[in-house]
């Protein structure tokens, strides 16, 4: 990635600085570089130049891909960070994401109009569709064509091979009359070369996808949009942790301050795209304001934090399941997106779960009250377990929020404090999903079922909307308060959607980039 | 004769960086705690063994030592319950409560105490020790499963992925699929 890596001087006022190189920052960096702009990405983590040698096939060693600066998690349902949802490094959380990339259900963007809850998204679904198609083609998404719940949709590559967890889910669902399909996965089922990208090898089903893909088959940003951005003239500066900004008398940002190897550097710029993820993005805004009380920030910053209802059920099977092999999550059903007997708004997806021993055992430790020999005996069942999980709608609630705590981290910056208290709707989704998942696993021959009540993904906190009164950015991600600031990451989602977020984040980021380019 | 595990570990199916990590774990030298005091240390070891006894199957993962190491290096998992104090303080508080409970007149056994803590019977508004125990359990199972002894006990071979081709893995999955029928 470094061979033709262009660099820009600190005193050149570059067209844009992008903060963070995850699912939001990376496509945006590429689009702006493609348009000939001078762009610099500042990334807190390091660049992994050779994943085949840099990434060990080991869960503990690969925690180097997780965002490990401590966050304080509160509310009635504190969500887990770190390994559960937050990454660091050139590529952001996509380095260890599961690459399960369903599109949003169009109804989920209109929860207010259709079901009288939450808010509508300030955009048309058709707007998203063309970006979805573009991203899926660029990444090389593997999936069924046509897609059973949206027959107009097709994917560039055939589906990824199913692992055992998927076979078990399919068997259970077949018995119950629930339709399933191989899921859309952003990993290659065949060799692939997208226009403007590099040739990539297919998936070898090694199963350590959450620990970083070693052969570039998984479409993390470091093997897709980022090398393309560098080839188009963008600079990526790793190990550059943003701490502040400078503004001119009109309130426009003129420079971004960041810490690189213990030294504060200052990159001059004409525009800033904040893409640090749904915790660090509002944290940055709050830090900037703490350093400069004249910085205008509306009250919505940090509010409406959401994490998907991600109830999982696990069961033991007579035969071995070898969950460590194969792509982890490969089967989907969208049949529960609006079930007939629903007493809730929104819906949920069900996905099969392959899982590695430690990730699984940590859930056992949190969710099953086993201790002593009974804990050991159960953990020894790992070779025979399989699980299912949901990704369910979580409605926005302004009281669930990111604030700055009074505790300082190693950099001397206040640690973020996050609260999450789930409401009635989330409880009902959970109560609908629990027996459904149990029925599927039981029909497939599973026994000794147990439930793990969990939440996943970090969503909301700088939502987009049509009024400054109750949103942080406008429909294209532009800040209401600071004219040359845009936000493009998971924080702009007004509602959680049931779909896993990465694909929609990438689609929205390209849309934001196009809008920015048109406005220039 | 080398064990099948060591043979696999030495084979070209395991990447050099993975082999290095697993070999280091096997060869853990005698450990002197850096965070826990001499008084706390036996209690931490006993508590770890009570949460997850390493006798059936016999394994030898130094869970307490790895917890001490992480606390000494100030390494965390990226978050903690806001209801708990920072990990070093939480550990000291928890050990104090445990020691007191185990040394009182009609002291419960360590297994009973563990159970009581898990059922929130020792929680106070300022220190929900049940949440601390949850984190302790997570740490212990993590270090136990990361250890090659445990991989042997589980017949785990997920780390052997270096020469996998799409064909190899699919064959393996096909075998599994057959077994599932
Ligand atoms: C284990 C796991 C599994 C997942 N599975 C899926 C899945 O299957 N499907 C799916 O759609 N989604 C999945 N996700 C979620 C998905 O990865 C995220 O939603 C997505 O990457 C978020 O994009 P983002 O741009 O908001 O933030 P990120 O991708 O997290 O990127 C933010 C970047 O900003 C950097 N940064 C933060 N603060 C600073 C600073 N001060 N200065 C400089 N840089 C900074 C970070 O280091 C990071 O690189 C998963 C996530 C995890 C962790």
XYZ file of C-alpha atoms and ligand atoms in Angstrom:
754
model
C 0.000 0.000 0.000
C 2.967 2.299 0.589
C 4.764 2.067 -2.772
C 3.119 5.078 -4.364
C 1.867 6.631 -1.162
C 1.613 10.359 -1.733
C 2.165 12.707 1.218
C 1.011 16.236 1.898
C 2.838 18.873 3.938
C 1.323 19.953 7.260
C 1.157 23.581 6.164
C -0.734 22.847 2.963
C -4.387 23.499 3.575
C -5.589 20.199 2.111
C -9.090 19.921 0.693
C -10.177 17.612 3.464
C -9.005 15.753 6.527
C -10.799 12.489 7.261
C -10.685 11.341 10.880
C -10.880 7.534 11.085
C -10.467 4.870 8.403
C -13.329 2.477 9.155
C -16.496 1.736 7.213
C -17.377 5.429 6.963
C -14.019 7.123 6.421
C -12.568 4.731 3.854
C -15.079 4.893 0.970
C -15.268 8.630 1.493
C -11.486 9.032 1.317
C -11.447 7.074 -1.916
C -14.237 9.067 -3.525
C -12.654 12.409 -2.716
C -9.200 11.264 -3.862
C -10.715 9.950 -7.094
C -12.171 13.383 -7.722
C -8.630 14.785 -7.550
C -8.896 16.341 -4.096
C -5.954 16.541 -1.749
C -7.050 14.401 1.183
C -5.384 13.144 4.346
C -6.813 10.453 6.618
C -5.777 10.492 10.268
C -6.080 7.104 11.920
C -5.437 6.430 15.600
C -4.292 2.853 15.021
C -1.508 1.325 13.049
C -1.351 0.024 9.492
C -0.976 -3.736 9.025
C 1.053 -4.073 5.871
C 1.050 -7.877 5.653
C -1.926 -9.535 7.348
C -0.713 -13.023 6.411
C 2.291 -12.475 8.692
C 0.918 -9.820 11.056
C -2.226 -11.693 12.087
C -1.905 -14.738 14.300
C -4.612 -17.387 14.320
C -5.242 -16.710 17.980
C -8.082 -14.928 19.717
C -6.051 -13.363 22.522
C -3.148 -12.179 20.365
C -5.518 -10.528 17.900
C -7.013 -8.228 20.519
C -4.574 -5.767 18.979
C -7.393 -5.089 16.487
C -9.779 -3.909 19.224
C -10.268 -0.395 20.515
C -8.971 -0.944 24.048
C -9.082 2.565 25.525
C -11.479 2.105 28.403
C -15.118 3.144 28.074
C -17.512 3.243 31.010
C -20.679 1.368 30.183
C -23.812 2.180 32.150
C -27.596 2.273 31.954
C -29.820 -0.714 32.733
C -28.376 -2.793 29.883
C -24.716 -1.760 29.679
C -23.314 -2.808 26.315
C -19.904 -4.446 25.895
C -17.304 -2.558 23.842
C -13.824 -3.702 22.763
C -14.019 -7.072 21.042
C -17.798 -6.805 20.776
C -17.999 -3.805 18.491
C -15.025 -1.474 18.312
C -11.870 -1.648 16.266
C -8.718 0.346 15.729
C -6.179 0.459 12.921
C -6.125 1.322 9.245
C -9.443 -0.295 8.284
C -11.205 0.450 11.588
C -13.705 -2.051 12.924
C -13.929 -3.718 9.516
C -10.607 -5.416 10.306
C -12.517 -7.662 12.663
C -16.107 -7.326 11.494
C -18.194 -10.341 10.466
C -18.818 -8.928 6.968
C -22.492 -9.882 7.118
C -23.891 -7.207 4.822
C -27.665 -7.274 4.328
C -29.260 -4.136 2.945
C -31.670 -2.236 5.157
C -35.353 -3.118 4.865
C -37.028 -0.072 3.204
C -39.732 -0.083 5.911
C -37.086 0.422 8.586
C -36.302 3.875 7.201
C -39.894 4.958 7.731
C -40.750 3.708 11.212
C -42.458 6.969 12.100
C -44.694 7.145 9.021
C -45.526 3.459 9.004
C -45.621 2.511 12.667
C -45.778 5.788 14.555
C -42.510 5.369 16.447
C -39.035 6.937 16.339
C -38.215 9.089 13.303
C -38.052 8.641 9.550
C -34.715 8.804 7.771
C -34.296 12.079 5.866
C -33.703 10.326 2.546
C -35.356 8.094 -0.015
C -34.574 4.423 -0.088
C -33.976 4.686 -3.834
C -31.128 7.057 -2.999
C -29.489 4.315 -0.988
C -30.122 1.528 -3.491
C -27.734 2.799 -6.122
C -25.018 3.234 -3.515
C -25.702 -0.244 -2.138
C -25.190 -1.649 -5.611
C -21.999 0.297 -6.076
C -20.524 -0.835 -2.747
C -21.535 -4.467 -3.238
C -19.838 -4.498 -6.626
C -16.694 -2.812 -5.374
C -16.326 -5.107 -2.358
C -17.319 -8.257 -4.216
C -20.217 -9.323 -2.030
C -21.090 -13.019 -2.207
C -24.779 -13.793 -1.977
C -27.821 -15.367 -3.578
C -29.181 -14.053 -6.868
C -32.034 -13.292 -6.820
C -32.232 -12.412 -3.144
C -35.338 -14.186 -1.777
C -36.771 -11.180 0.098
C -36.008 -8.703 -2.700
C -36.087 -10.530 -6.037
C -34.843 -7.495 -7.964
C -31.513 -7.755 -6.142
C -28.545 -9.804 -7.288
C -25.012 -10.128 -5.984
C -21.770 -10.065 -7.965
C -20.552 -13.425 -6.609
C -22.271 -16.697 -5.671
C -22.775 -17.368 -1.938
C -19.991 -18.297 0.475
C -20.047 -21.986 1.484
C -22.209 -22.674 4.510
C -20.578 -23.786 7.746
C -22.102 -26.249 10.205
C -23.955 -23.594 12.176
C -25.730 -22.613 8.963
C -26.645 -26.206 8.117
C -28.118 -26.619 11.580
C -30.144 -23.424 11.278
C -31.401 -24.432 7.851
C -32.479 -27.836 9.112
C -34.426 -26.288 11.987
C -36.000 -23.588 9.844
C -36.994 -26.074 7.138
C -38.877 -28.088 9.742
C -40.705 -24.986 10.979
C -41.438 -23.544 7.537
C -39.161 -20.522 7.962
C -37.484 -19.531 4.713
C -33.679 -19.242 4.821
C -30.997 -18.251 2.371
C -27.227 -17.974 2.227
C -26.517 -14.477 3.526
C -24.913 -11.594 1.676
C -21.293 -11.709 2.848
C -18.568 -9.209 2.028
C -16.003 -11.924 1.411
C -15.075 -13.568 -1.838
C -16.448 -16.934 -2.878
C -14.268 -16.652 -6.003
C -11.215 -14.661 -7.091
C -12.286 -11.101 -7.761
C -11.093 -7.967 -9.428
C -13.274 -4.884 -9.105
C -12.662 -1.910 -11.358
C -10.276 0.425 -9.545
C -9.353 -2.170 -6.946
C -6.690 -4.864 -6.568
C -7.039 -8.558 -7.371
C -8.161 -10.527 -4.295
C -8.117 -14.226 -3.437
C -11.199 -16.201 -2.393
C -12.045 -17.194 1.164
C -10.321 -20.321 2.469
C -12.847 -20.772 5.298
C -10.233 -20.640 8.038
C -12.847 -19.255 10.426
C -10.789 -16.554 12.177
C -12.545 -13.741 10.300
C -13.161 -11.718 13.473
C -9.434 -11.898 14.191
C -8.469 -10.294 10.896
C -8.521 -11.933 7.477
C -5.094 -13.195 6.435
C -5.558 -13.436 2.659
C -7.643 -10.400 1.753
C -10.786 -12.398 0.945
C -12.851 -10.511 3.502
C -13.692 -7.034 2.279
C -12.244 -5.028 5.124
C -11.350 -1.472 4.191
C -7.586 -2.117 4.213
C -7.860 -4.371 1.146
C -10.604 -2.503 -0.728
C -11.311 1.228 -0.478
C -8.080 2.231 1.260
C -5.531 0.900 -1.261
C -7.730 2.356 -3.990
C -7.728 5.712 -2.192
C -3.937 5.672 -1.866
C -3.608 4.785 -5.555
C -5.804 7.793 -6.317
C -3.517 10.110 -4.339
C -4.833 10.069 -0.761
C -2.489 10.029 2.214
C -3.218 7.792 5.215
C -1.408 8.757 8.402
C -1.553 5.899 10.903
C -0.939 6.242 14.649
C -2.338 9.759 14.511
C -4.816 10.299 17.315
C -6.921 13.423 16.814
C -7.313 15.587 19.889
C -8.595 18.953 18.682
C -9.236 21.536 15.998
C -8.549 25.183 15.239
C -11.187 27.531 13.849
C -11.257 30.899 12.138
C -13.435 33.815 13.294
C -16.263 32.593 11.018
C -16.280 29.318 12.911
C -14.849 27.203 10.123
C -12.282 24.565 10.987
C -8.845 25.549 9.680
C -6.693 22.767 11.120
C -6.895 19.421 12.886
C -4.577 18.696 15.828
C -3.424 15.185 16.487
C -0.934 13.267 18.515
C 1.633 11.245 16.567
C 4.324 9.422 18.507
C 3.885 11.752 21.448
C 4.161 14.930 19.373
C 1.238 17.212 18.558
C 0.990 17.879 14.837
C -1.329 20.256 13.051
C -2.717 19.593 9.590
C -4.247 22.610 7.882
C -7.403 21.867 5.929
C -10.495 23.305 4.257
C -12.966 20.683 5.436
C -13.179 17.892 7.999
C -14.973 14.554 7.860
C -15.367 13.012 11.280
C -15.581 9.227 10.867
C -14.336 7.955 14.224
C -17.329 5.680 14.979
C -20.407 6.255 17.098
C -18.533 6.615 20.401
C -15.358 8.463 19.427
C -17.137 10.857 17.038
C -19.378 12.432 19.698
C -16.497 12.152 22.179
C -14.336 14.239 19.849
C -17.051 16.873 19.484
C -17.487 17.022 23.248
C -13.704 17.254 23.748
C -13.447 20.044 21.198
C -16.117 21.928 23.006
C -14.542 21.318 26.396
C -11.391 22.968 25.006
C -13.307 25.861 23.407
C -16.587 26.853 24.983
C -17.442 29.072 21.993
C -17.753 25.994 19.780
C -21.432 25.669 18.957
C -22.763 22.175 19.566
C -26.388 21.267 19.764
C -27.803 19.187 22.542
C -28.336 16.164 20.297
C -24.587 15.382 20.213
C -24.027 12.054 21.961
C -27.747 11.320 22.348
C -29.830 8.465 20.952
C -27.111 5.879 21.335
C -28.385 2.536 20.035
C -27.087 -1.035 20.017
C -28.966 -3.822 18.258
C -30.927 -6.303 20.304
C -28.692 -9.316 19.652
C -30.190 -12.134 21.669
C -28.432 -15.427 21.004
C -29.471 -18.966 21.855
C -26.978 -21.827 22.068
C -27.583 -25.564 22.042
C -25.602 -28.790 22.197
C -25.751 -31.357 19.399
C -24.851 -35.050 19.422
C -22.412 -34.710 16.515
C -19.367 -32.437 16.391
C -19.981 -28.960 14.983
C -16.429 -27.634 14.529
C -17.590 -24.037 14.691
C -14.062 -22.738 14.240
C -14.060 -23.685 10.585
C -15.866 -21.862 7.791
C -17.076 -18.293 7.530
C -18.764 -17.606 10.907
C -22.212 -16.315 9.899
C -23.446 -17.545 6.552
C -27.222 -18.054 6.704
C -30.011 -15.498 7.046
C -33.740 -15.270 7.333
C -35.673 -12.057 6.874
C -39.008 -13.778 7.599
C -39.160 -12.118 11.019
C -38.811 -8.563 9.735
C -42.561 -7.985 10.197
C -44.027 -11.171 11.691
C -47.834 -11.446 11.639
C -48.042 -11.836 15.406
C -45.673 -8.948 16.156
C -46.529 -6.733 19.119
C -43.597 -4.436 18.378
C -42.412 -1.925 15.816
C -39.655 -2.917 13.418
C -38.353 -6.444 13.224
C -35.320 -8.657 13.349
C -33.022 -10.774 11.236
C -31.926 -14.217 12.330
C -28.412 -15.345 11.540
C -26.444 -18.511 12.153
C -23.365 -18.205 14.354
C -20.066 -19.922 13.972
C -17.894 -18.889 16.869
C -14.409 -19.409 18.273
C -13.943 -20.966 21.709
C -13.015 -17.872 23.699
C -15.683 -15.604 22.265
C -18.217 -18.317 23.054
C -16.868 -19.098 26.526
C -16.956 -15.441 27.521
C -20.671 -15.446 26.806
C -21.060 -18.628 28.816
C -19.236 -16.965 31.700
C -21.534 -13.940 31.583
C -24.828 -15.674 30.897
C -24.825 -19.125 32.510
C -24.539 -19.298 36.277
C -22.112 -22.225 36.095
C -19.173 -22.406 38.467
C -16.515 -24.970 39.312
C -16.597 -28.399 37.678
C -19.989 -27.740 36.070
C -18.451 -24.765 34.238
C -15.552 -26.913 33.024
C -17.887 -29.709 31.973
C -19.984 -27.328 29.932
C -17.040 -25.560 28.298
C -15.774 -28.983 27.230
C -18.956 -29.178 25.125
C -17.615 -26.500 22.764
C -16.981 -28.998 19.943
C -20.695 -29.865 19.989
C -22.432 -26.501 20.306
C -24.061 -24.287 17.736
C -26.000 -21.069 17.991
C -28.338 -18.570 16.409
C -28.708 -14.885 16.971
C -30.788 -11.957 15.967
C -30.121 -8.436 14.905
C -33.167 -6.524 16.058
C -34.381 -2.956 15.900
C -33.518 -0.747 18.879
C -35.498 2.464 18.975
C -33.736 5.755 19.663
C -34.052 7.186 23.156
C -32.495 10.577 23.857
C -31.503 9.503 27.372
C -29.196 6.802 26.039
C -26.093 8.842 25.435
C -22.362 9.363 25.308
C -20.949 11.911 27.736
C -17.476 12.677 29.065
C -16.766 11.105 32.435
C -14.618 12.682 35.107
C -12.104 9.848 34.800
C -9.065 10.429 32.577
C -7.391 7.960 30.215
C -3.645 7.520 29.600
C -3.669 10.536 27.255
C -5.202 12.670 29.971
C -8.517 12.859 28.084
C -11.842 12.164 29.806
C -13.047 8.601 29.218
C -16.417 8.340 27.490
C -19.394 7.238 29.579
C -22.175 5.507 27.656
C -25.631 4.625 28.885
C -28.022 2.132 27.346
C -31.430 1.336 28.778
C -33.625 -0.705 26.489
C -37.339 0.014 26.241
C -40.577 -1.892 25.906
C -40.189 -2.400 22.148
C -36.754 -3.981 22.512
C -38.090 -6.263 25.265
C -40.923 -7.406 23.016
C -38.573 -8.149 20.146
C -36.455 -10.169 22.523
C -39.502 -12.030 23.846
C -40.569 -12.864 20.308
C -37.109 -13.973 19.247
C -36.302 -16.144 22.252
C -38.908 -18.885 21.616
C -38.367 -18.642 17.861
C -34.638 -19.310 18.158
C -35.263 -22.090 20.669
C -37.792 -23.735 18.367
C -35.353 -23.687 15.445
C -32.503 -25.207 17.441
C -34.759 -27.800 19.035
C -36.184 -28.789 15.644
C -32.588 -29.227 14.454
C -31.867 -31.666 17.278
C -30.277 -29.329 19.831
C -30.534 -29.790 23.592
C -29.429 -27.937 26.748
C -30.497 -24.585 25.332
C -29.497 -21.320 26.980
C -29.840 -17.706 26.144
C -27.360 -14.898 25.973
C -29.007 -11.506 26.196
C -26.704 -9.115 24.504
C -26.519 -6.013 22.364
C -24.202 -5.329 19.439
C -22.909 -2.486 17.276
C -22.574 1.179 18.211
C -25.189 3.308 16.470
C -26.636 6.807 16.625
C -25.163 9.650 18.768
C -24.886 12.239 15.945
C -28.067 11.564 14.055
C -29.002 13.073 10.739
C -32.285 14.838 10.300
C -34.030 17.732 8.674
C -33.836 20.203 11.584
C -31.020 21.414 13.784
C -33.449 21.157 16.679
C -33.281 17.401 16.990
C -30.361 16.251 14.877
C -26.625 16.871 14.660
C -26.170 16.740 10.890
C -28.364 17.353 7.872
C -29.543 14.739 5.382
C -26.090 14.576 3.741
C -24.052 14.433 6.924
C -23.171 18.110 7.141
C -22.991 19.567 10.651
C -25.665 22.121 11.510
C -23.202 23.931 13.774
C -19.844 23.972 12.014
C -20.142 24.754 8.289
C -17.133 22.775 7.010
C -17.615 19.712 9.210
C -19.255 16.504 7.992
C -19.902 13.255 9.829
C -19.889 9.928 7.983
C -19.975 6.858 10.183
C -22.362 4.806 12.284
C -23.223 7.814 14.428
C -25.450 9.478 11.804
C -28.103 6.708 11.772
C -31.436 8.145 13.027
C -32.672 4.619 13.858
C -30.784 1.369 14.226
C -32.332 -0.564 11.302
C -32.438 -4.328 11.789
C -29.690 -4.775 9.185
C -26.080 -4.992 10.295
C -24.692 -1.509 9.785
C -21.482 -1.634 7.713
C -22.984 -1.701 4.206
C -25.324 1.199 4.955
C -22.462 3.184 6.532
C -20.400 2.759 3.361
C -23.339 3.664 1.109
C -24.086 6.798 3.129
C -20.408 7.794 3.151
C -20.271 7.734 -0.643
C -23.482 9.735 -0.760
C -22.001 12.317 1.610
C -18.850 12.494 -0.522
C -20.854 13.026 -3.711
C -22.863 15.787 -2.087
C -19.690 17.483 -0.882
C -18.181 17.284 -4.366
C -21.327 18.717 -5.954
C -21.347 21.620 -3.515
C -17.809 22.694 -4.249
C 7.469 -39.513 20.323
C 5.932 -36.079 20.087
C 2.260 -35.710 20.929
C -0.127 -35.192 18.002
C -0.657 -31.637 19.216
C 3.055 -30.811 19.130
C 3.359 -32.483 15.735
C 0.560 -30.306 14.425
C 2.040 -27.221 16.059
C 5.405 -27.890 14.399
C 3.858 -28.574 10.994
C 3.524 -26.133 8.133
C -0.207 -25.979 8.802
C 0.524 -23.492 11.584
C 1.822 -20.031 10.720
C 5.113 -18.988 12.347
C 3.516 -16.125 14.287
C 0.804 -18.421 15.677
C 3.336 -21.107 16.602
C 5.464 -18.549 18.450
C 2.500 -17.415 20.545
C 1.391 -20.926 21.465
C 4.924 -22.059 22.295
C 5.383 -19.077 24.587
C 2.209 -20.058 26.417
C 3.386 -23.634 26.909
C 6.702 -22.460 28.306
C 5.479 -20.142 31.015
C 8.228 -19.888 33.631
C 7.616 -19.700 37.390
C 5.642 -16.552 37.985
C 6.066 -13.816 40.561
C 3.056 -11.529 40.799
C 3.572 -7.855 40.066
C 0.166 -6.487 41.002
C -1.145 -8.736 43.773
C 0.495 -8.674 47.178
C 1.999 -11.785 48.766
C -1.091 -11.983 50.929
C -3.544 -11.624 48.029
C -1.792 -13.977 45.633
C -2.775 -17.382 47.143
C -6.338 -16.161 47.418
C -6.454 -15.166 43.736
C -5.040 -18.549 42.744
C -7.521 -20.395 44.965
C -10.408 -18.340 43.643
C -9.409 -18.968 40.046
C -9.256 -22.710 40.752
C -12.663 -22.565 42.460
C -14.228 -20.822 39.463
C -12.602 -23.234 37.031
C -10.848 -26.271 38.519
C -8.066 -27.629 36.320
C -8.173 -31.263 37.394
C -10.758 -32.974 35.153
C -9.419 -32.670 32.539
C -5.991 -31.915 33.891
C -4.746 -28.621 32.479
C -2.185 -26.146 33.642
C -3.184 -22.722 32.388
C -1.723 -19.970 34.593
C -4.976 -17.968 34.697
C -4.146 -16.074 37.879
C -0.690 -15.165 36.561
C -2.149 -13.824 33.328
C -4.695 -11.764 35.241
C -1.862 -10.358 37.354
C 0.137 -9.625 34.216
C -2.747 -7.707 32.626
C -3.301 -5.691 35.806
C 0.425 -4.932 36.075
C 0.525 -3.765 32.460
C -2.755 -1.859 32.888
C -4.293 -3.785 29.985
C -8.059 -3.957 29.833
C -10.725 -5.104 27.428
C -11.804 -1.658 26.243
C -14.652 -1.176 28.691
C -15.936 -1.815 32.160
C -19.266 -1.561 33.903
C -19.716 2.039 34.969
C -21.027 0.682 38.271
C -17.586 -0.733 39.094
C -14.464 1.201 40.017
C -11.349 0.812 37.815
C -10.077 -2.790 37.714
C -7.140 -2.397 40.158
C -9.454 -0.933 42.803
C -12.202 -3.456 42.090
C -9.772 -6.357 42.514
C -8.458 -5.054 45.835
C -11.988 -4.455 47.158
C -13.207 -7.860 46.023
C -10.289 -9.711 47.572
C -10.809 -7.878 50.841
C -14.490 -8.859 50.922
C -13.636 -12.456 50.024
C -10.916 -12.717 52.640
C -13.191 -11.339 55.329
C -16.005 -13.704 54.375
C -13.702 -16.714 54.406
C -12.113 -15.924 57.768
C -15.210 -15.128 59.813
C -16.443 -17.533 62.508
C -19.000 -19.537 60.467
C -17.213 -19.030 57.159
C -18.755 -20.589 54.041
C -16.631 -22.798 51.792
C -15.092 -21.000 48.858
C -17.578 -22.722 46.501
C -20.544 -21.557 48.560
C -19.136 -18.053 48.786
C -18.709 -17.959 45.014
C -22.295 -18.958 44.563
C -23.480 -16.318 47.009
C -21.497 -13.634 45.209
C -22.875 -14.724 41.856
C -26.394 -14.471 43.281
C -25.708 -10.875 44.334
C -25.846 -11.680 48.059
C -22.678 -9.669 48.706
C -23.499 -6.703 46.440
C -23.566 -3.275 48.023
C -24.767 -0.068 46.376
C -21.176 1.153 46.072
C -19.655 -2.157 45.013
C -21.716 -4.713 43.062
C -19.187 -7.494 43.553
C -21.320 -9.848 41.407
C -20.335 -7.734 38.391
C -16.697 -8.016 39.376
C -17.094 -11.818 39.574
C -18.605 -11.851 36.088
C -15.467 -10.143 34.765
C -13.234 -12.472 36.754
C -14.996 -15.510 35.268
C -14.547 -14.044 31.786
C -10.811 -13.555 32.386
C -10.347 -17.058 33.774
C -12.158 -18.841 30.924
C -10.300 -16.727 28.367
C -6.842 -17.631 29.651
C -7.834 -21.247 30.181
C -9.030 -21.670 26.594
C -6.048 -19.803 25.183
C -3.702 -22.359 26.708
C -2.411 -25.259 24.591
C -3.229 -27.770 27.384
C -6.882 -26.894 27.015
C -6.671 -27.082 23.232
C -5.334 -30.608 23.616
C -8.172 -31.479 25.993
C -10.707 -30.158 23.481
C -8.904 -31.655 20.496
C -8.926 -28.121 19.132
C -7.195 -27.480 15.823
C -8.560 -24.122 14.739
C -5.090 -22.546 14.924
C -3.846 -24.830 12.122
C -4.867 -22.786 9.123
C -1.726 -21.785 7.325
C -1.994 -23.965 4.246
C -5.750 -24.086 4.007
C -7.101 -23.890 0.510
C -10.786 -23.321 -0.230
C -10.886 -26.985 -1.188
C -9.375 -28.291 2.115
C -11.761 -26.385 4.281
C -14.770 -27.327 2.207
C -13.813 -30.953 2.436
C -13.635 -30.542 6.195
C -17.040 -28.864 6.222
C -18.486 -31.572 3.986
C -17.282 -34.180 6.460
C -18.937 -32.255 9.243
C -22.108 -31.901 7.206
C -22.239 -35.642 6.642
C -21.800 -36.149 10.362
C -24.750 -33.839 11.007
C -27.174 -35.879 8.925
C -16.567 -8.174 16.060
C -17.387 -7.313 15.140
C -18.228 -7.906 14.223
C -18.978 -7.118 13.372
N -19.718 -7.727 12.422
C -20.391 -6.966 11.537
C -21.088 -7.573 10.469
O -21.051 -8.795 10.314
N -21.769 -6.781 9.622
C -21.794 -5.414 9.756
O -22.433 -4.734 8.968
N -21.137 -4.816 10.770
C -20.424 -5.551 11.635
N -19.734 -4.958 12.627
C -19.853 -3.515 12.785
C -19.044 -2.724 11.803
O -17.706 -3.146 11.816
C -19.154 -1.274 12.203
O -20.515 -0.907 12.226
C -18.450 -0.324 11.262
O -17.118 -0.686 11.019
C -18.507 1.056 11.864
O -17.933 1.970 10.970
P -17.514 3.389 11.470
O -16.904 4.074 10.305
O -18.649 3.999 12.165
O -16.412 3.126 12.607
P -15.125 2.198 12.619
O -15.139 1.191 11.547
O -15.007 1.719 14.014
O -13.939 3.200 12.310
C -13.599 4.255 13.150
C -12.116 4.507 13.022
O -11.809 5.753 13.630
C -10.602 5.640 14.324
N -10.565 6.689 15.351
C -11.370 6.803 16.433
N -11.023 7.874 17.167
C -9.985 8.459 16.516
C -9.199 9.614 16.783
N -9.399 10.368 17.856
N -8.209 9.933 15.906
C -7.982 9.151 14.805
N -8.705 8.056 14.521
C -9.696 7.706 15.363
C -10.631 4.240 14.877
O -9.336 3.784 15.205
C -11.255 3.477 13.724
O -10.278 2.996 12.840
C -18.939 -5.710 13.468
C -18.079 -5.122 14.386
C -17.289 -5.907 15.191
C -16.321 -5.242 16.091
